[in-house]
mmCIF file of C-alpha atoms in Angstrom:
data_model
loop_
_atom_site.group_PDB
_atom_site.id
_atom_site.type_symbol
_atom_site.label_atom_id
_atom_site.label_comp_id
_atom_site.label_asym_id
_atom_site.label_seq_id
_atom_site.Cartn_x
_atom_site.Cartn_y
_atom_site.Cartn_z
ATOM 1 C CA UNK A 1 29.607 8.330 -21.976
ATOM 2 C CA UNK A 2 33.479 9.166 -21.299
ATOM 3 C CA UNK A 3 33.270 8.590 -17.678
ATOM 4 C CA UNK A 4 34.117 6.218 -15.464
ATOM 5 C CA UNK A 5 31.394 4.695 -13.464
ATOM 6 C CA UNK A 6 32.196 2.473 -10.278
ATOM 7 C CA UNK A 7 29.884 0.295 -8.087
ATOM 8 C CA UNK A 8 31.210 -0.645 -4.626
ATOM 9 C CA UNK A 9 29.157 -3.757 -3.942
ATOM 10 C CA UNK A 10 27.046 -5.597 -6.593
ATOM 11 C CA UNK A 11 23.673 -7.487 -6.240
ATOM 12 C CA UNK A 12 20.967 -7.999 -8.329
ATOM 13 C CA UNK A 13 20.011 -4.325 -8.197
ATOM 14 C CA UNK A 14 23.591 -3.300 -8.612
ATOM 15 C CA UNK A 15 23.548 -5.386 -11.899
ATOM 16 C CA UNK A 16 20.505 -4.442 -13.289
ATOM 17 C CA UNK A 17 21.423 -1.229 -13.338
ATOM 18 C CA UNK A 18 24.858 -2.076 -14.942
ATOM 19 C CA UNK A 19 22.970 -4.342 -17.381
ATOM 20 C CA UNK A 20 21.012 -1.170 -18.014
ATOM 21 C CA UNK A 21 23.720 0.991 -18.950
ATOM 22 C CA UNK A 22 25.914 -1.753 -21.287
ATOM 23 C CA UNK A 23 22.701 -2.685 -22.972
ATOM 24 C CA UNK A 24 21.481 1.410 -23.803
ATOM 25 C CA UNK A 25 25.111 1.634 -24.618
ATOM 26 C CA UNK A 26 25.866 5.048 -22.103
ATOM 27 C CA UNK A 27 28.891 3.421 -20.850
ATOM 28 C CA UNK A 28 31.369 0.952 -22.733
ATOM 29 C CA UNK A 29 32.415 -2.088 -20.235
ATOM 30 C CA UNK A 30 36.023 -0.903 -20.321
ATOM 31 C CA UNK A 31 34.197 2.835 -18.051
ATOM 32 C CA UNK A 32 33.576 0.496 -15.213
ATOM 33 C CA UNK A 33 35.084 -0.828 -12.665
ATOM 34 C CA UNK A 34 33.733 -3.243 -9.655
ATOM 35 C CA UNK A 35 34.128 -4.231 -6.048
ATOM 36 C CA UNK A 36 32.501 -6.833 -4.133
ATOM 37 C CA UNK A 37 33.602 -8.156 -1.272
ATOM 38 C CA UNK A 38 33.539 -12.140 -2.477
ATOM 39 C CA UNK A 39 36.327 -13.002 -5.019
ATOM 40 C CA UNK A 40 33.271 -15.785 -6.610
ATOM 41 C CA UNK A 41 30.784 -13.610 -7.132
ATOM 42 C CA UNK A 42 33.296 -11.111 -8.943
ATOM 43 C CA UNK A 43 34.581 -14.041 -11.118
ATOM 44 C CA UNK A 44 30.886 -14.422 -12.074
ATOM 45 C CA UNK A 45 30.422 -10.330 -12.795
ATOM 46 C CA UNK A 46 33.363 -10.404 -14.417
ATOM 47 C CA UNK A 47 32.629 -12.810 -17.085
ATOM 48 C CA UNK A 48 28.945 -11.591 -17.702
ATOM 49 C CA UNK A 49 29.461 -8.246 -18.162
ATOM 50 C CA UNK A 50 33.160 -8.303 -19.756
ATOM 51 C CA UNK A 51 34.263 -5.752 -17.088
ATOM 52 C CA UNK A 52 36.861 -5.958 -14.715
ATOM 53 C CA UNK A 53 37.151 -5.703 -10.641
ATOM 54 C CA UNK A 54 38.898 -6.162 -7.662
ATOM 55 C CA UNK A 55 37.342 -7.164 -4.037
ATOM 56 C CA UNK A 56 39.295 -3.518 -2.685
ATOM 57 C CA UNK A 57 36.908 -1.112 -2.426
ATOM 58 C CA UNK A 58 39.507 1.734 -2.228
ATOM 59 C CA UNK A 59 40.684 0.569 -5.662
ATOM 60 C CA UNK A 60 37.065 1.133 -7.390
ATOM 61 C CA UNK A 61 36.923 4.439 -5.474
ATOM 62 C CA UNK A 62 40.196 5.636 -6.916
ATOM 63 C CA UNK A 63 39.240 5.502 -10.266
ATOM 64 C CA UNK A 64 35.427 6.845 -10.327
ATOM 65 C CA UNK A 65 33.434 9.723 -11.448
ATOM 66 C CA UNK A 66 30.341 8.486 -10.580
ATOM 67 C CA UNK A 67 30.356 5.659 -7.789
ATOM 68 C CA UNK A 68 27.713 4.371 -7.143
ATOM 69 C CA UNK A 69 27.785 2.327 -3.651
ATOM 70 C CA UNK A 70 25.353 -0.554 -3.901
ATOM 71 C CA UNK A 71 25.314 -1.500 -0.264
ATOM 72 C CA UNK A 72 23.518 -2.201 2.299
ATOM 73 C CA UNK A 73 21.877 0.798 4.574
ATOM 74 C CA UNK A 74 24.257 -0.762 8.131
ATOM 75 C CA UNK A 75 27.292 -0.872 5.578
ATOM 76 C CA UNK A 76 27.593 2.721 4.716
ATOM 77 C CA UNK A 77 29.266 3.934 7.264
ATOM 78 C CA UNK A 78 32.114 1.541 7.637
ATOM 79 C CA UNK A 79 32.688 1.757 3.834
ATOM 80 C CA UNK A 80 32.427 5.992 3.465
ATOM 81 C CA UNK A 81 34.823 5.903 6.320
ATOM 82 C CA UNK A 82 37.646 3.289 4.154
ATOM 83 C CA UNK A 83 37.559 4.803 0.950
ATOM 84 C CA UNK A 84 36.983 8.628 2.039
ATOM 85 C CA UNK A 85 40.466 9.302 1.184
ATOM 86 C CA UNK A 86 40.948 7.879 -2.254
ATOM 87 C CA UNK A 87 37.799 8.961 -3.989
ATOM 88 C CA UNK A 88 38.621 11.709 -6.429
ATOM 89 C CA UNK A 89 38.152 15.298 -6.049
ATOM 90 C CA UNK A 90 34.810 15.874 -8.175
ATOM 91 C CA UNK A 91 33.283 12.423 -7.361
ATOM 92 C CA UNK A 92 29.489 12.085 -7.531
ATOM 93 C CA UNK A 93 28.663 9.547 -4.996
ATOM 94 C CA UNK A 94 25.292 8.201 -6.006
ATOM 95 C CA UNK A 95 24.007 5.667 -2.800
ATOM 96 C CA UNK A 96 20.660 3.483 -3.297
ATOM 97 C CA UNK A 97 19.508 2.155 0.139
ATOM 98 C CA UNK A 98 16.324 3.259 1.851
ATOM 99 C CA UNK A 99 17.292 5.688 4.789
ATOM 100 C CA UNK A 100 20.588 6.805 4.217
ATOM 101 C CA UNK A 101 20.339 10.714 3.264
ATOM 102 C CA UNK A 102 23.034 12.948 1.583
ATOM 103 C CA UNK A 103 23.718 14.684 4.988
ATOM 104 C CA UNK A 104 25.055 11.002 6.098
ATOM 105 C CA UNK A 105 27.279 10.453 2.935
ATOM 106 C CA UNK A 106 28.935 14.072 3.460
ATOM 107 C CA UNK A 107 29.913 13.118 7.112
ATOM 108 C CA UNK A 108 30.689 9.772 6.425
ATOM 109 C CA UNK A 109 33.325 11.549 3.722
ATOM 110 C CA UNK A 110 34.222 14.390 6.133
ATOM 111 C CA UNK A 111 34.190 17.319 3.794
ATOM 112 C CA UNK A 112 31.215 18.699 0.872
ATOM 113 C CA UNK A 113 31.061 16.357 -1.844
ATOM 114 C CA UNK A 114 28.583 15.724 -5.060
ATOM 115 C CA UNK A 115 25.912 13.451 -3.791
ATOM 116 C CA UNK A 116 22.604 11.933 -5.393
ATOM 117 C CA UNK A 117 20.550 9.830 -3.091
ATOM 118 C CA UNK A 118 18.369 7.427 -5.188
ATOM 119 C CA UNK A 119 15.803 4.511 -4.765
ATOM 120 C CA UNK A 120 15.688 1.982 -7.624
ATOM 121 C CA UNK A 121 13.337 -1.074 -7.748
ATOM 122 C CA UNK A 122 13.562 -4.689 -8.758
ATOM 123 C CA UNK A 123 11.513 -4.042 -12.351
ATOM 124 C CA UNK A 124 14.929 -2.069 -13.229
ATOM 125 C CA UNK A 125 16.244 -5.766 -13.820
ATOM 126 C CA UNK A 126 14.358 -5.910 -17.143
ATOM 127 C CA UNK A 127 14.347 -2.008 -17.956
ATOM 128 C CA UNK A 128 11.095 -0.686 -16.602
ATOM 129 C CA UNK A 129 12.744 0.335 -12.959
ATOM 130 C CA UNK A 130 11.631 3.491 -11.495
ATOM 131 C CA UNK A 131 14.169 5.797 -9.812
ATOM 132 C CA UNK A 132 13.676 8.252 -7.673
ATOM 133 C CA UNK A 133 16.661 10.730 -7.326
ATOM 134 C CA UNK A 134 17.781 13.858 -4.986
ATOM 135 C CA UNK A 135 20.960 15.666 -5.082
ATOM 136 C CA UNK A 136 22.505 18.034 -3.105
ATOM 137 C CA UNK A 137 23.675 21.634 -4.206
ATOM 138 C CA UNK A 138 27.548 20.738 -5.231
ATOM 139 C CA UNK A 139 25.980 18.959 -7.916
ATOM 140 C CA UNK A 140 25.734 21.182 -11.512
ATOM 141 C CA UNK A 141 22.908 21.217 -13.913
ATOM 142 C CA UNK A 142 25.303 18.813 -16.673
ATOM 143 C CA UNK A 143 26.493 16.517 -13.591
ATOM 144 C CA UNK A 144 22.635 15.860 -13.163
ATOM 145 C CA UNK A 145 21.796 15.268 -16.690
ATOM 146 C CA UNK A 146 24.371 12.899 -16.722
ATOM 147 C CA UNK A 147 22.904 11.131 -13.868
ATOM 148 C CA UNK A 148 19.550 10.772 -15.009
ATOM 149 C CA UNK A 149 20.884 9.531 -18.454
ATOM 150 C CA UNK A 150 23.039 6.957 -15.971
ATOM 151 C CA UNK A 151 19.316 6.079 -14.105
ATOM 152 C CA UNK A 152 17.373 6.924 -17.498
ATOM 153 C CA UNK A 153 19.076 3.764 -19.275
ATOM 154 C CA UNK A 154 17.408 1.181 -17.013
ATOM 155 C CA UNK A 155 13.518 2.502 -16.501
ATOM 156 C CA UNK A 156 11.636 5.796 -15.742
ATOM 157 C CA UNK A 157 13.192 8.705 -13.496
ATOM 158 C CA UNK A 158 11.474 11.618 -10.885
ATOM 159 C CA UNK A 159 13.536 13.754 -9.420
ATOM 160 C CA UNK A 160 11.976 14.960 -5.790
ATOM 161 C CA UNK A 161 12.890 17.130 -2.421
ATOM 162 C CA UNK A 162 14.656 14.723 -0.448
ATOM 163 C CA UNK A 163 12.377 15.954 2.503
ATOM 164 C CA UNK A 164 10.091 13.088 0.401
ATOM 165 C CA UNK A 165 12.949 10.169 -0.109
ATOM 166 C CA UNK A 166 11.252 8.659 2.689
ATOM 167 C CA UNK A 167 8.152 8.237 1.130
ATOM 168 C CA UNK A 168 9.384 6.389 -2.003
ATOM 169 C CA UNK A 169 9.696 3.016 -0.997
ATOM 170 C CA UNK A 170 6.339 2.857 -0.247
ATOM 171 C CA UNK A 171 5.046 3.561 -3.307
ATOM 172 C CA UNK A 172 8.098 2.496 -5.916
ATOM 173 C CA UNK A 173 10.547 0.969 -3.877
ATOM 174 C CA UNK A 174 8.560 -1.298 -2.170
ATOM 175 C CA UNK A 175 5.688 -1.815 -4.176
ATOM 176 C CA UNK A 176 6.251 -3.882 -6.759
ATOM 177 C CA UNK A 177 5.454 -6.369 -4.022
ATOM 178 C CA UNK A 178 2.554 -5.809 -3.237
ATOM 179 C CA UNK A 179 1.927 -5.901 -6.706
ATOM 180 C CA UNK A 180 3.062 -9.665 -6.641
ATOM 181 C CA UNK A 181 0.604 -10.780 -4.173
ATOM 182 C CA UNK A 182 -2.178 -9.003 -6.284
ATOM 183 C CA UNK A 183 -1.186 -11.104 -9.578
ATOM 184 C CA UNK A 184 -0.665 -14.093 -7.778
ATOM 185 C CA UNK A 185 -4.404 -13.527 -6.214
ATOM 186 C CA UNK A 186 -6.260 -12.946 -9.767
ATOM 187 C CA UNK A 187 -4.032 -15.843 -10.901
ATOM 188 C CA UNK A 188 -5.567 -17.832 -7.546
ATOM 189 C CA UNK A 189 -8.701 -16.440 -8.183
ATOM 190 C CA UNK A 190 -8.642 -17.706 -12.355
ATOM 191 C CA UNK A 191 -7.702 -21.493 -10.949
ATOM 192 C CA UNK A 192 -10.434 -21.355 -8.949
ATOM 193 C CA UNK A 193 -12.577 -20.718 -11.504
ATOM 194 C CA UNK A 194 -11.118 -23.397 -13.972
ATOM 195 C CA UNK A 195 -8.245 -21.901 -15.200
ATOM 196 C CA UNK A 196 -4.806 -23.623 -15.659
ATOM 197 C CA UNK A 197 -1.840 -21.860 -13.622
ATOM 198 C CA UNK A 198 0.693 -20.822 -15.852
ATOM 199 C CA UNK A 199 -2.351 -19.327 -18.529
ATOM 200 C CA UNK A 200 -3.582 -17.591 -15.496
ATOM 201 C CA UNK A 201 -0.242 -15.524 -14.055
ATOM 202 C CA UNK A 202 0.215 -14.558 -17.779
ATOM 203 C CA UNK A 203 -3.473 -13.520 -18.274
ATOM 204 C CA UNK A 204 -2.819 -11.378 -14.762
ATOM 205 C CA UNK A 205 0.829 -10.257 -15.513
ATOM 206 C CA UNK A 206 -0.710 -8.631 -18.549
ATOM 207 C CA UNK A 207 -3.769 -7.378 -17.541
ATOM 208 C CA UNK A 208 -1.406 -5.391 -14.995
ATOM 209 C CA UNK A 209 0.793 -4.313 -17.496
ATOM 210 C CA UNK A 210 -1.762 -2.935 -19.566
ATOM 211 C CA UNK A 211 -3.233 -1.567 -16.820
ATOM 212 C CA UNK A 212 -0.333 0.443 -16.091
ATOM 213 C CA UNK A 213 0.430 1.562 -19.711
ATOM 214 C CA UNK A 214 -2.820 3.535 -19.717
ATOM 215 C CA UNK A 215 -2.663 5.271 -17.050
ATOM 216 C CA UNK A 216 0.996 6.196 -18.434
ATOM 217 C CA UNK A 217 0.467 6.854 -21.769
ATOM 218 C CA UNK A 218 -3.102 8.323 -21.955
ATOM 219 C CA UNK A 219 -2.379 10.342 -18.721
ATOM 220 C CA UNK A 220 -6.131 9.919 -17.349
ATOM 221 C CA UNK A 221 -6.719 10.022 -13.906
ATOM 222 C CA UNK A 222 -6.976 6.096 -12.643
ATOM 223 C CA UNK A 223 -10.558 7.033 -11.654
ATOM 224 C CA UNK A 224 -11.569 8.212 -15.136
ATOM 225 C CA UNK A 225 -10.051 4.600 -16.347
ATOM 226 C CA UNK A 226 -12.158 2.973 -13.674
ATOM 227 C CA UNK A 227 -15.026 4.290 -14.542
ATOM 228 C CA UNK A 228 -14.660 3.787 -17.987
ATOM 229 C CA UNK A 229 -14.356 -0.285 -17.051
ATOM 230 C CA UNK A 230 -17.033 -0.453 -15.164
ATOM 231 C CA UNK A 231 -21.006 -0.764 -16.983
ATOM 232 C CA UNK A 232 -23.767 0.093 -15.166
ATOM 233 C CA UNK A 233 -25.081 -3.319 -13.485
ATOM 234 C CA UNK A 234 -22.211 -4.914 -14.887
ATOM 235 C CA UNK A 235 -20.084 -7.288 -13.246
ATOM 236 C CA UNK A 236 -16.880 -5.027 -12.905
ATOM 237 C CA UNK A 237 -18.890 -2.615 -10.529
ATOM 238 C CA UNK A 238 -19.662 -5.392 -8.579
ATOM 239 C CA UNK A 239 -16.799 -6.346 -7.996
ATOM 240 C CA UNK A 240 -15.521 -3.085 -7.231
ATOM 241 C CA UNK A 241 -18.046 -2.405 -5.062
ATOM 242 C CA UNK A 242 -16.863 -5.637 -2.978
ATOM 243 C CA UNK A 243 -13.488 -4.891 -2.981
ATOM 244 C CA UNK A 244 -14.250 -1.586 -1.166
ATOM 245 C CA UNK A 245 -16.440 -3.698 1.189
ATOM 246 C CA UNK A 246 -13.349 -5.990 2.174
ATOM 247 C CA UNK A 247 -10.619 -2.277 2.398
ATOM 248 C CA UNK A 248 -8.738 -2.241 -0.059
ATOM 249 C CA UNK A 249 -7.674 0.977 -0.721
ATOM 250 C CA UNK A 250 -7.533 1.307 2.878
ATOM 251 C CA UNK A 251 -5.457 -2.169 3.004
ATOM 252 C CA UNK A 252 -2.927 -0.731 0.884
ATOM 253 C CA UNK A 253 -2.873 2.630 2.396
ATOM 254 C CA UNK A 254 -1.813 1.150 6.024
ATOM 255 C CA UNK A 255 0.620 -0.866 4.231
ATOM 256 C CA UNK A 256 2.238 1.975 2.685
ATOM 257 C CA UNK A 257 1.978 3.886 6.269
ATOM 258 C CA UNK A 258 3.990 0.430 7.708
ATOM 259 C CA UNK A 259 6.606 0.631 4.842
ATOM 260 C CA UNK A 260 7.736 4.290 5.081
ATOM 261 C CA UNK A 261 7.254 3.890 8.949
ATOM 262 C CA UNK A 262 10.477 1.543 8.903
ATOM 263 C CA UNK A 263 11.904 3.040 6.004
ATOM 264 C CA UNK A 264 12.378 6.303 8.810
ATOM 265 C CA UNK A 265 13.264 3.763 11.570
ATOM 266 C CA UNK A 266 16.591 2.629 9.714
ATOM 267 C CA UNK A 267 18.140 6.104 9.722
ATOM 268 C CA UNK A 268 18.281 5.258 13.607
ATOM 269 C CA UNK A 269 20.505 2.855 13.230
#
């Protein structure tokens, strides 16, 4: 892609995205421009990815065709005010923070601008991310295809309507945390029954990975896949019954509700 990709801010998620793009060779190091608030962080990133950066956000804003705002929600208004006079006329701004809306970006730069609102997740670090995205009407089909190509370099993407974006953290943005807790619990159970700790982690994690892959590749309903594991009168159905008795699914739904409520609350600050 012969476009300049800019990053304002570059924490773990920003670096995961950059690394995915470089590994997939959708961009070259020369086409990446990064700004960070700390010179020490910038030096590490420049050495690691063989790119050039700056501690001046305006320098990156002047160069970027696609500009990722890899910053916390609370910093968006401040950064947009700082860079709005330096943005390219045809720039596409990509936000990746919970609760930050397309309208907020447009207001922040005081003009109609191309905006992509995204919500990636931490498995992007290993190339298995799930990124939901919404776009405004200024984005062309060609630009949408380019953005999808960039985001697909570190996982899968789903294009959804913006009113649904507040629900995304609960289902894919924050949910890896719930899955890690599940893996930890499975491993604890294995350790209780005598399996060494590191083996238990590997076995539990691989079981979760395999189950997820079955859902994606077979496209069967999860309930059908569950039924395939449950033989009549067997141990698996006993385990499923115990999970139901202890409100397994209800607990997940309550956790997601709490996550969504918090996400919606971020827009009020």
